[in-house]
Coordinates of C-alpha atoms in Angstrom, one line a residue:
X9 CA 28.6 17.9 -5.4
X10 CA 25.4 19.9 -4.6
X11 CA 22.6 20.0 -6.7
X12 CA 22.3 24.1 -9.1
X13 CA 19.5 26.4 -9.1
X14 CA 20.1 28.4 -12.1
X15 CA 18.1 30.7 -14.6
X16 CA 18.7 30.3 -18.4
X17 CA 17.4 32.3 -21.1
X18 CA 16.0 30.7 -24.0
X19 CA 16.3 32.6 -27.6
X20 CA 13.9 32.2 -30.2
X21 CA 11.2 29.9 -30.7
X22 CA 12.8 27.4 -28.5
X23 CA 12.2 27.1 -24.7
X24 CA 13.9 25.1 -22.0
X25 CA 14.0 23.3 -18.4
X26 CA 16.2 22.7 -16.5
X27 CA 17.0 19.7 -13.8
X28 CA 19.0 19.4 -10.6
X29 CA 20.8 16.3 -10.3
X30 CA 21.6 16.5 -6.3
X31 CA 23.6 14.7 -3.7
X32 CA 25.7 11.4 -4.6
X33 CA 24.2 10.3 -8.1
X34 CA 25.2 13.5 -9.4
X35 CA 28.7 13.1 -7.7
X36 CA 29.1 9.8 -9.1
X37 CA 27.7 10.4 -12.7
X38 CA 30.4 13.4 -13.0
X39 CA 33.4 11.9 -11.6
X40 CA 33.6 8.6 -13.1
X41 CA 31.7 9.2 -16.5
X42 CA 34.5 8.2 -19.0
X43 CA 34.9 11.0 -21.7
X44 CA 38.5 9.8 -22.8
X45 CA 39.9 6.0 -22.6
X46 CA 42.5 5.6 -19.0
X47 CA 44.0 3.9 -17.3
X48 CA 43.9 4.1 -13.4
X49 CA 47.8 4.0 -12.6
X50 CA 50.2 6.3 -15.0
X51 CA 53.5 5.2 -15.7
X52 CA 56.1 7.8 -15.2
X53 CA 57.3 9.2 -18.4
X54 CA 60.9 11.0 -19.0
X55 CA 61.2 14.8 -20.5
X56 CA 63.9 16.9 -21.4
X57 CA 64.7 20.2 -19.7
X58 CA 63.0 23.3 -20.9
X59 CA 66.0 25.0 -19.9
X60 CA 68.9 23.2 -21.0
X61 CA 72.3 24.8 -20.7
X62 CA 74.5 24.4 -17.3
X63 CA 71.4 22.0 -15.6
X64 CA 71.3 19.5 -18.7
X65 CA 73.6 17.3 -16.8
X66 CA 71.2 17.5 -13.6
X67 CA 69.5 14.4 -12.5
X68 CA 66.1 14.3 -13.5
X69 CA 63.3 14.8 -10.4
X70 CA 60.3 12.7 -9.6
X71 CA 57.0 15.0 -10.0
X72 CA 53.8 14.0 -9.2
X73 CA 50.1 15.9 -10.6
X74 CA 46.8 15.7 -9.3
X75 CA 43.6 17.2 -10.1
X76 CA 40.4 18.5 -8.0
X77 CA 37.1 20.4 -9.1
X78 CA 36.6 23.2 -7.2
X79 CA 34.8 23.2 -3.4
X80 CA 36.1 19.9 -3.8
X81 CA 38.4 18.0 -1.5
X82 CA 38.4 14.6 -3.4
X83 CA 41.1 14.3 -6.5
X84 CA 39.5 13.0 -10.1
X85 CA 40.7 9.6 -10.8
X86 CA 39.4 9.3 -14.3
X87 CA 38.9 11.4 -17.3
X88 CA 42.4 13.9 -17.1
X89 CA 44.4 14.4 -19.6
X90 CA 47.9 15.8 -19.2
X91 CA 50.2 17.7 -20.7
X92 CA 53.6 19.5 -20.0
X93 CA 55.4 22.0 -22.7
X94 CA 58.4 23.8 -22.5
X95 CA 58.1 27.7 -22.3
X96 CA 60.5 28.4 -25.2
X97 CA 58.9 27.7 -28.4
X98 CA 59.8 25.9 -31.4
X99 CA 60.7 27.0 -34.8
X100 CA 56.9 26.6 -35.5
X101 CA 55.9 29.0 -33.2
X102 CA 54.2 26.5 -30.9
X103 CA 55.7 25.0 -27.4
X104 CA 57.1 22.1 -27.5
X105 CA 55.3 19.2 -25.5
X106 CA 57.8 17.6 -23.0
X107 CA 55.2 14.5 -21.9
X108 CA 52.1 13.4 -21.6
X109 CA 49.5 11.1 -19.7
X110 CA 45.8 10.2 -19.6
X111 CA 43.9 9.3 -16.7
X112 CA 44.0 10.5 -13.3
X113 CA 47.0 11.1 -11.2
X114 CA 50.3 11.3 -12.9
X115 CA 54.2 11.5 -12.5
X116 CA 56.6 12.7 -14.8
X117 CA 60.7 12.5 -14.2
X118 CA 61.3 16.0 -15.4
X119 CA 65.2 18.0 -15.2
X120 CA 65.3 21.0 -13.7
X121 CA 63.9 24.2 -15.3
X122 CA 60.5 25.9 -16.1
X123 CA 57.6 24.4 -17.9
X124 CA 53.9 25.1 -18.9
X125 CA 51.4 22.1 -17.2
X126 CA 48.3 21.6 -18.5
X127 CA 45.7 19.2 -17.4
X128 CA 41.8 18.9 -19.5
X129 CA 38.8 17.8 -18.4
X130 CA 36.6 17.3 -20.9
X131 CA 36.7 20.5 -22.7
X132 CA 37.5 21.7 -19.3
X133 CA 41.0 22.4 -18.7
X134 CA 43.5 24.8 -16.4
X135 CA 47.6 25.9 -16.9
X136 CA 50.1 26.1 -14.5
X137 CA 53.6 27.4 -14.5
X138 CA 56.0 24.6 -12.8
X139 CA 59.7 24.9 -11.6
X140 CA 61.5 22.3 -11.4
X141 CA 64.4 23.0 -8.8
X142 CA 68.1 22.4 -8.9
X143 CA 68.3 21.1 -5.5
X144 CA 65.7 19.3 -3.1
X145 CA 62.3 17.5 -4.0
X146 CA 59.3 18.8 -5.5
X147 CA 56.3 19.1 -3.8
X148 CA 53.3 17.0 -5.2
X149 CA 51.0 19.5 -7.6
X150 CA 47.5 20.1 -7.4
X151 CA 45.9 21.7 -9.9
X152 CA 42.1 23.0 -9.3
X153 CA 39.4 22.6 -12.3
X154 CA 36.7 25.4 -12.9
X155 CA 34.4 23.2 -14.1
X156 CA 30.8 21.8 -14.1
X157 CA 29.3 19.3 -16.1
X158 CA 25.5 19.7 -18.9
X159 CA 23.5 17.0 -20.1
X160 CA 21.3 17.8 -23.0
X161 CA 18.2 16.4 -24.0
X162 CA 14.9 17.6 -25.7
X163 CA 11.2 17.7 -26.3
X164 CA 8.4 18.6 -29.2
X165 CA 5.9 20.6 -27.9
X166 CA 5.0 20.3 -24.0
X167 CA 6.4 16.9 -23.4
X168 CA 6.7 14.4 -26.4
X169 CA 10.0 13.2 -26.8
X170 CA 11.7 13.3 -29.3
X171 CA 14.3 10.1 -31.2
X172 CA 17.6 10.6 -30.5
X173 CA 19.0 9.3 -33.6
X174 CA 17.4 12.6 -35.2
X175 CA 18.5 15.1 -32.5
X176 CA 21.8 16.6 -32.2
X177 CA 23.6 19.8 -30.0
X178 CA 26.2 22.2 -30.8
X179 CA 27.7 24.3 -28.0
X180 CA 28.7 28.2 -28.5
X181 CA 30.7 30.3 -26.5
X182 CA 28.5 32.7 -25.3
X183 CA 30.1 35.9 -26.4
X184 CA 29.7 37.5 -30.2
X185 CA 32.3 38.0 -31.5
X186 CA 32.7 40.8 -34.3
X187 CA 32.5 39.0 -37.7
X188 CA 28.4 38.4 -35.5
X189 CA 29.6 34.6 -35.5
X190 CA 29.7 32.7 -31.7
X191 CA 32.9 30.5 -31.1
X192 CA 32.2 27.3 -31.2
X193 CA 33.2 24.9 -28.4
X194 CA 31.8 21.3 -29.3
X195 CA 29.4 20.2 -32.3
X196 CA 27.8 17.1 -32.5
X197 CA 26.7 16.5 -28.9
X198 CA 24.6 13.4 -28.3
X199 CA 21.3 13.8 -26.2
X200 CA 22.4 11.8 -22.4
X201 CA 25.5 12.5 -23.0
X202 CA 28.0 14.3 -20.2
X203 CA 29.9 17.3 -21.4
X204 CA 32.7 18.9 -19.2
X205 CA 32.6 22.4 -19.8
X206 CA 34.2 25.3 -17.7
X207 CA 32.1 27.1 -15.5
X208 CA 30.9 29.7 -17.2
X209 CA 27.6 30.7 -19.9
X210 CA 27.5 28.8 -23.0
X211 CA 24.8 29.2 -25.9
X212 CA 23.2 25.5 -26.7
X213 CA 22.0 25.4 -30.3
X214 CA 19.2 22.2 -31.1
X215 CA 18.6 21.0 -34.4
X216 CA 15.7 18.1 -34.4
X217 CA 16.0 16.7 -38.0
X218 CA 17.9 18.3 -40.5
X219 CA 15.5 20.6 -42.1
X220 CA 14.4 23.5 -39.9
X221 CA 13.3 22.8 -36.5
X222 CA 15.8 24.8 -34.9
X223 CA 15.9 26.5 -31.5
X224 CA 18.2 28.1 -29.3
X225 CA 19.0 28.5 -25.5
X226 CA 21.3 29.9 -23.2
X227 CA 22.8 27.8 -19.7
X228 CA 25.0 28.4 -17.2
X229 CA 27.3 25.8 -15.7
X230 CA 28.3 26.0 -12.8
X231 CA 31.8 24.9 -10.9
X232 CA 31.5 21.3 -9.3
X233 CA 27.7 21.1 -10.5
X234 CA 25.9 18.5 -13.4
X235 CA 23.3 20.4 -15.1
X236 CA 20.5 18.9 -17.1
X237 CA 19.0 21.1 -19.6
X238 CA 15.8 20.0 -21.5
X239 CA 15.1 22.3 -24.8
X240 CA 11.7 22.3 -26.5
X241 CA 11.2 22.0 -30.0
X242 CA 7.8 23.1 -32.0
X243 CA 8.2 20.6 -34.7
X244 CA 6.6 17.4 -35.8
X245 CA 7.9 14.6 -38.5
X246 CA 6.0 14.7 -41.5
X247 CA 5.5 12.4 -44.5
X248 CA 4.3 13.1 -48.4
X249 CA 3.0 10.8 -50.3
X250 CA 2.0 10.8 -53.5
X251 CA -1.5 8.4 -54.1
X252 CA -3.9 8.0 -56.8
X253 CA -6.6 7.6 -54.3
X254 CA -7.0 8.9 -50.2
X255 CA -5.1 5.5 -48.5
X256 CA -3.7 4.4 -51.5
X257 CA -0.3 3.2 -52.5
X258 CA 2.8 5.6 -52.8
X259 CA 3.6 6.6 -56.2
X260 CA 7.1 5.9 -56.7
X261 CA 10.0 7.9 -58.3
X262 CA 8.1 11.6 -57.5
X263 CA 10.5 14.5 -56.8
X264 CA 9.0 16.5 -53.8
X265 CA 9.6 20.3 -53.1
X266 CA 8.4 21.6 -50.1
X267 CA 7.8 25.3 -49.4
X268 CA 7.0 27.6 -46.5
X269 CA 4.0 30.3 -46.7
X270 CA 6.5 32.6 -47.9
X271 CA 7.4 30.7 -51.2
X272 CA 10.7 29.7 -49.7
X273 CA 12.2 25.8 -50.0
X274 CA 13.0 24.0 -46.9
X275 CA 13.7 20.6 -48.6
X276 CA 13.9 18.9 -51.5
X277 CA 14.2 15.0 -52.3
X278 CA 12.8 12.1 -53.9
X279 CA 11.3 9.0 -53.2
X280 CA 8.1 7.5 -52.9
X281 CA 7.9 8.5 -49.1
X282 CA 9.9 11.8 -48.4
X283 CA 9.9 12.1 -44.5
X284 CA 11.7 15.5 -42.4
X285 CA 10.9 16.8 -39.6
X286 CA 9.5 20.5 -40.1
X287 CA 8.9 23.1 -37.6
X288 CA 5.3 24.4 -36.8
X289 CA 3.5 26.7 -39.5
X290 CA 2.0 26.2 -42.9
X291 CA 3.6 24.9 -45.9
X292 CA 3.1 23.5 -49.5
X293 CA 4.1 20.3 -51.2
X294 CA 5.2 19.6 -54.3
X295 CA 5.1 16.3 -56.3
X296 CA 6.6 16.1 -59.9
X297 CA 5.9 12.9 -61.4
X298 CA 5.7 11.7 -64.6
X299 CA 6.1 15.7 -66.0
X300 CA 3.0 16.5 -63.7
X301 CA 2.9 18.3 -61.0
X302 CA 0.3 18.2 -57.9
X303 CA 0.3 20.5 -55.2
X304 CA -1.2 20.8 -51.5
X305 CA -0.8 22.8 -48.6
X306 CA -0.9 21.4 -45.2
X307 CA 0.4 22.4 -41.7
X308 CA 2.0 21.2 -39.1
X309 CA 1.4 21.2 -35.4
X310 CA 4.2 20.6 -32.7
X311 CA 4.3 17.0 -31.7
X312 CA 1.8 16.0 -34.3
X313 CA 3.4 13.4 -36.8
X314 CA 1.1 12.6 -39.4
X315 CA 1.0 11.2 -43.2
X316 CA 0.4 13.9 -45.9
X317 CA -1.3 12.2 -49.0
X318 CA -1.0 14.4 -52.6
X319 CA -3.5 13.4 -54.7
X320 CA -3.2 12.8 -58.2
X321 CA -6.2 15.1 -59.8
X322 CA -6.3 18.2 -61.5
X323 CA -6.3 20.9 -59.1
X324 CA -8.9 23.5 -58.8
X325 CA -8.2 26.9 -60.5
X326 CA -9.3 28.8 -57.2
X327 CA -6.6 26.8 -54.9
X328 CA -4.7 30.3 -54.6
X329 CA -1.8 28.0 -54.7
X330 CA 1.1 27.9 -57.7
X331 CA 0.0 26.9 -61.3
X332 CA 1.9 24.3 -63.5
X333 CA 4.2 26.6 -65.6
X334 CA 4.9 29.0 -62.0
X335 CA 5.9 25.7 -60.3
X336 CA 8.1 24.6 -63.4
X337 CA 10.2 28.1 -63.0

């Protein structure tokens, strides 16, 4: 595989870079990642006829698969999945699967007639029609994958990375479709992790904590081609505390609200320390403890994870903030 030059277009507050991986180590981190559990040598598995009728008592042929990516001469030997239906579907509507492998190359013993082969990648995957002849052998089939390969990964503000364990990606198909919702193709993506796509645009969504440090981006994979796309987050982990004094001890058992300039919650919890990742701009915290409430507003900065003590004092009348009885409705 060759290394990619491609643009992407990043939505919303969220930016992204992307990174070539070229010559070999991108050949071999794309071929012999292991998405699904195989084995290198299939055993040849037996299947009825799709057609039935006057061949059912026709001897059953030897058929061998294979699978390529595109501008590629070398077959994948790892990470296939196969599967071959009958044409004529069942009495739930859906075609009925004749046999089935995992791994690389397979054989199948199938009777003569027509069937439906398809072989996955990943969430990469291409059909075929097959024949199965009467008379004479079948050729060995080959069948060509579409497909490239993203990595996803991501950063808060210019560079600072950001824990894994709190960062996760769902991929969209690009198109909207008319209900203004985006298919979706895979949730739950791991940062470093390899995902076989089909070559084609696919919207990347990135949520850094589970609060609202969201952002949004737009790649393009290409055919035979590992991408690695690096989205940037402007958010920073932030934790309330409630003290009696500045540096003092957490009060424990305080419920914490935490609102946005615009009076809106974002999160809710309680605990003595109430951690979340927010996303940069100004907010307000809440503490109830005790059937009194303290208030202060703070902001946060991309990158910049820091402690936010509330203090346990009457607050000031000219705070411009929420009184008692606005903060108990």
């Amino acid at each position: 595989m060759t290394g990619i030059s491609i643009a992407a277009r990043c939505a919303m507050a969220g930016a992204m870079f992307l990174m070539p991986v070229t010559g070999a180590s991108a050949e071999e981190a794309f071929k012999t990642f292991k998405q699904l559990s195989s084995t290198s040598k299939m055993p040849k598995l037996s299947a009825f006829s799709a057609t039935g009728g006057g061949l059912a008592t026709a001897a059953a042929k030897d058929v061998a698969f294979r699978a390529k990516l595109v501008n590629s001469e070398e077959m994948l030997k790892e990470g296939l999945t196969w599967r071959v239906f009958s044409p004529i579907s069942g009495e739930d509507g859906k075609l009925p699967l004749v046999a089935s492998a995992e791994g690389g190359d397979a054989s199948f013993q199938l009777l003569p007639g027509d069937y439906f082969v398809n072989v996955a990648f990943g969430r990469a995957g291409v059909t075929k029609k097959l024949t199965v002849p009467a008379d004479g052998e079948v050729e060995p089939q080959v069948l060509v994958l579409d497909a490239g390969g993203v990595v996803l990964d991501a950063v808060s503000g210019s560079d600072a990375p950001v824990p894994a364990s709190r960062l996760r990606f769902s991929i969209y198909s690009s198109e909207v479709r008319e209900d203004g919702e985006r298919g979706l193709v895979m949730a739950d993506v791991r940062p470093d992790t390899i995902v076989r796509l089909n070559a084609g645009t696919y919207h990347v969504v990135s949520e850094y904590g589970d609060v609202n440090a969201v952002v949004r981006a737009d790649i393009q994979v290409e055919a035979g081609k590992l991408l690695e796309a690096t989205l940037q987050h402007r958010a920073a982990e932030i934790t309330l505390k409630l003290v009696s004094q500045p540096g003092g001890e957490a009060i424990a058992d305080t419920a914490w609200s935490v609102l946005t300039a615009a009076g809106d919650i974002v999160n809710e919890s309680v605990s003595a320390f109430s951690t979340m990742v927010l996303a940069e701009g100004d907010y307000l915290a809440i503490a109830r403890n005790k059937d009194r409430i303290y208030q202060r507003a703070f902001s946060v900065k991309a990158a910049e994870n820091v402690d936010v003590e509330v203090l346990m004092k009457e607050q000031p009348a000219d705070m411009g903030l929420l009184n008692d009885t606005e903060l108990r409705n």
